[in-house]
Backbone as numpy.savetxt, mean C-alpha at the origin, in Angstrom:
# Nx Ny Nz CAx CAy CAz Cx Cy Cz
-1.38 -12.58 0.47 -2.19 -11.39 0.47 -1.33 -10.12 0.47
-0.27 -10.08 1.27 0.59 -8.91 1.28 1.26 -8.69 -0.06
1.52 -9.76 -0.78 2.09 -9.64 -2.11 1.14 -8.83 -2.97
-0.14 -9.14 -2.91 -1.14 -8.42 -3.69 -1.22 -6.95 -3.27
-1.11 -6.69 -1.99 -1.19 -5.31 -1.50 -0.03 -4.49 -2.05
1.18 -5.00 -1.91 2.35 -4.30 -2.41 2.28 -4.06 -3.90
1.84 -5.06 -4.62 1.72 -4.97 -6.08 0.65 -3.94 -6.45
-0.46 -3.97 -5.76 -1.55 -3.02 -6.03 -1.11 -1.59 -5.75
-0.39 -1.39 -4.67 0.08 -0.06 -4.32 1.04 0.45 -5.39
1.99 -0.37 -5.79 2.95 0.05 -6.81 2.26 0.37 -8.13
1.35 -0.50 -8.56 0.65 -0.28 -9.82 -0.15 1.02 -9.81
-0.89 1.24 -8.72 -1.71 2.45 -8.63 -0.84 3.70 -8.53
0.24 3.61 -7.78 1.16 4.75 -7.66 1.73 5.13 -9.01
2.14 4.13 -9.79 2.69 4.39 -11.11 1.62 4.91 -12.07
0.42 4.37 -11.95 -0.69 4.83 -12.77 -0.96 6.32 -12.54
-0.85 6.74 -11.29 -1.08 8.14 -10.93 0.18 9.01 -11.11
1.28 8.36 -11.50 2.57 9.04 -11.71 3.04 9.76 -10.44
2.94 9.03 -9.33 3.39 9.54 -8.03 4.68 8.81 -7.66
5.68 9.55 -7.25 6.93 8.92 -6.83 6.77 8.34 -5.42
7.67 7.44 -5.07 7.65 6.88 -3.72 7.83 7.97 -2.67
8.79 8.90 -2.85 8.94 9.96 -1.85 7.69 10.83 -1.71
7.03 11.13 -2.82 5.83 11.97 -2.74 4.68 11.23 -2.07
4.53 9.94 -2.39 3.50 9.14 -1.73 3.75 9.09 -0.22
4.99 8.91 0.15 5.34 8.87 1.57 4.99 10.18 2.25
5.27 11.29 1.58 4.94 12.60 2.14 3.43 12.76 2.29
2.68 12.41 1.27 1.22 12.55 1.31 0.58 11.66 2.38
1.13 10.45 2.53 0.57 9.49 3.50 1.16 9.67 4.90
2.14 10.55 5.00 2.82 10.83 6.27 3.46 9.59 6.87
4.18 8.87 6.02 4.97 7.71 6.45 6.33 7.80 5.77
7.26 6.96 6.17 8.62 7.06 5.62 8.70 6.46 4.21
9.64 6.99 3.44 9.90 6.46 2.10 10.33 5.01 2.20
11.12 4.70 3.22 11.59 3.34 3.43 10.42 2.37 3.61
9.38 2.82 4.28 8.20 1.98 4.49 7.52 1.69 3.15
7.35 2.72 2.32 6.75 2.53 0.99 7.58 1.54 0.19
8.88 1.76 0.19 9.81 0.90 -0.55 9.64 -0.56 -0.11
9.63 -0.79 1.17 9.53 -2.17 1.69 8.17 -2.79 1.41
7.11 -2.02 1.54 5.77 -2.56 1.27 5.66 -2.99 -0.18
6.12 -2.14 -1.09 6.02 -2.46 -2.51 6.85 -3.69 -2.89
7.88 -3.98 -2.12 8.74 -5.13 -2.40 8.47 -6.31 -1.47
7.37 -6.21 -0.75 6.95 -7.28 0.16 8.00 -7.63 1.20
8.67 -6.60 1.69 9.68 -6.77 2.72 9.22 -6.21 4.06
7.95 -5.80 4.13 7.43 -5.20 5.36 6.14 -5.88 5.77
5.81 -5.72 7.03 4.54 -6.21 7.55 3.80 -4.99 8.11
3.22 -4.19 7.19 2.62 -2.92 7.62 1.34 -3.11 8.43
1.07 -2.15 9.28 -0.17 -2.17 10.04 -1.33 -1.76 9.12
-2.54 -2.04 9.56 -3.71 -1.61 8.80 -3.77 -0.09 8.72
-3.29 0.58 9.75 -3.28 2.04 9.75 -2.41 2.57 8.61
-1.24 2.00 8.45 -0.33 2.41 7.38 -0.94 2.10 6.02
-1.45 0.90 5.86 -2.08 0.52 4.58 -3.25 1.45 4.27
-4.03 1.79 5.28 -5.18 2.67 5.07 -4.74 4.07 4.64
-3.68 4.59 5.24 -3.16 5.90 4.84 -2.76 5.90 3.37
-2.05 4.87 2.95 -1.61 4.75 1.56 -2.82 4.62 0.64
-3.76 3.76 1.02 -4.95 3.53 0.21 -5.74 4.82 0.02
-5.86 5.61 1.06 -6.61 6.87 0.95 -5.95 7.82 -0.03
-4.64 7.92 0.02 -3.92 8.80 -0.90 -4.09 8.33 -2.34
-4.05 7.02 -2.55 -4.10 6.47 -3.89 -5.53 6.21 -4.40
-6.51 6.43 -3.55 -7.88 6.19 -3.96 -8.22 4.71 -4.06
-7.59 3.91 -3.22 -7.86 2.48 -3.19 -8.81 2.15 -2.06
-9.50 1.03 -2.17 -10.44 0.59 -1.13 -9.93 -0.70 -0.50
-9.95 -0.75 0.81 -9.57 -1.96 1.53 -10.81 -2.81 1.76
-10.68 -4.10 1.52 -11.78 -5.02 1.76 -11.28 -6.19 2.60
-12.08 -6.62 3.54 -11.77 -7.77 4.37 -12.78 -8.84 4.04
-12.30 -10.00 3.64 -13.19 -11.09 3.28 -12.91 -12.29 4.16
-13.94 -13.04 4.43 -13.82 -14.26 5.22 -13.44 -15.40 4.27
-12.41 -16.11 4.65 -11.93 -17.22 3.83 -12.88 -18.42 3.98
-13.23 -19.00 2.85 -14.10 -20.18 2.87 -13.26 -21.40 3.22
-13.80 -22.26 4.06 -13.05 -23.44 4.50 -13.76 -24.74 4.10
-14.39 -24.72 2.94 -15.10 -25.92 2.48 -14.20 -27.09 2.31
């Protein structure tokens, strides 16, 4: 799941032509955090993910996994 989050963030950031430093500034988090999330090297909190999602216009969804 985190792989998808990092990939989604990078794709949307590039689509909007926002640099990592600018995204970090807008979301009020460190550039290093953005870098690590996009490369799946971080375990970000929901608060951090939500800040990034708000800046990028992304929606967070929580789904229950089926155990059939």
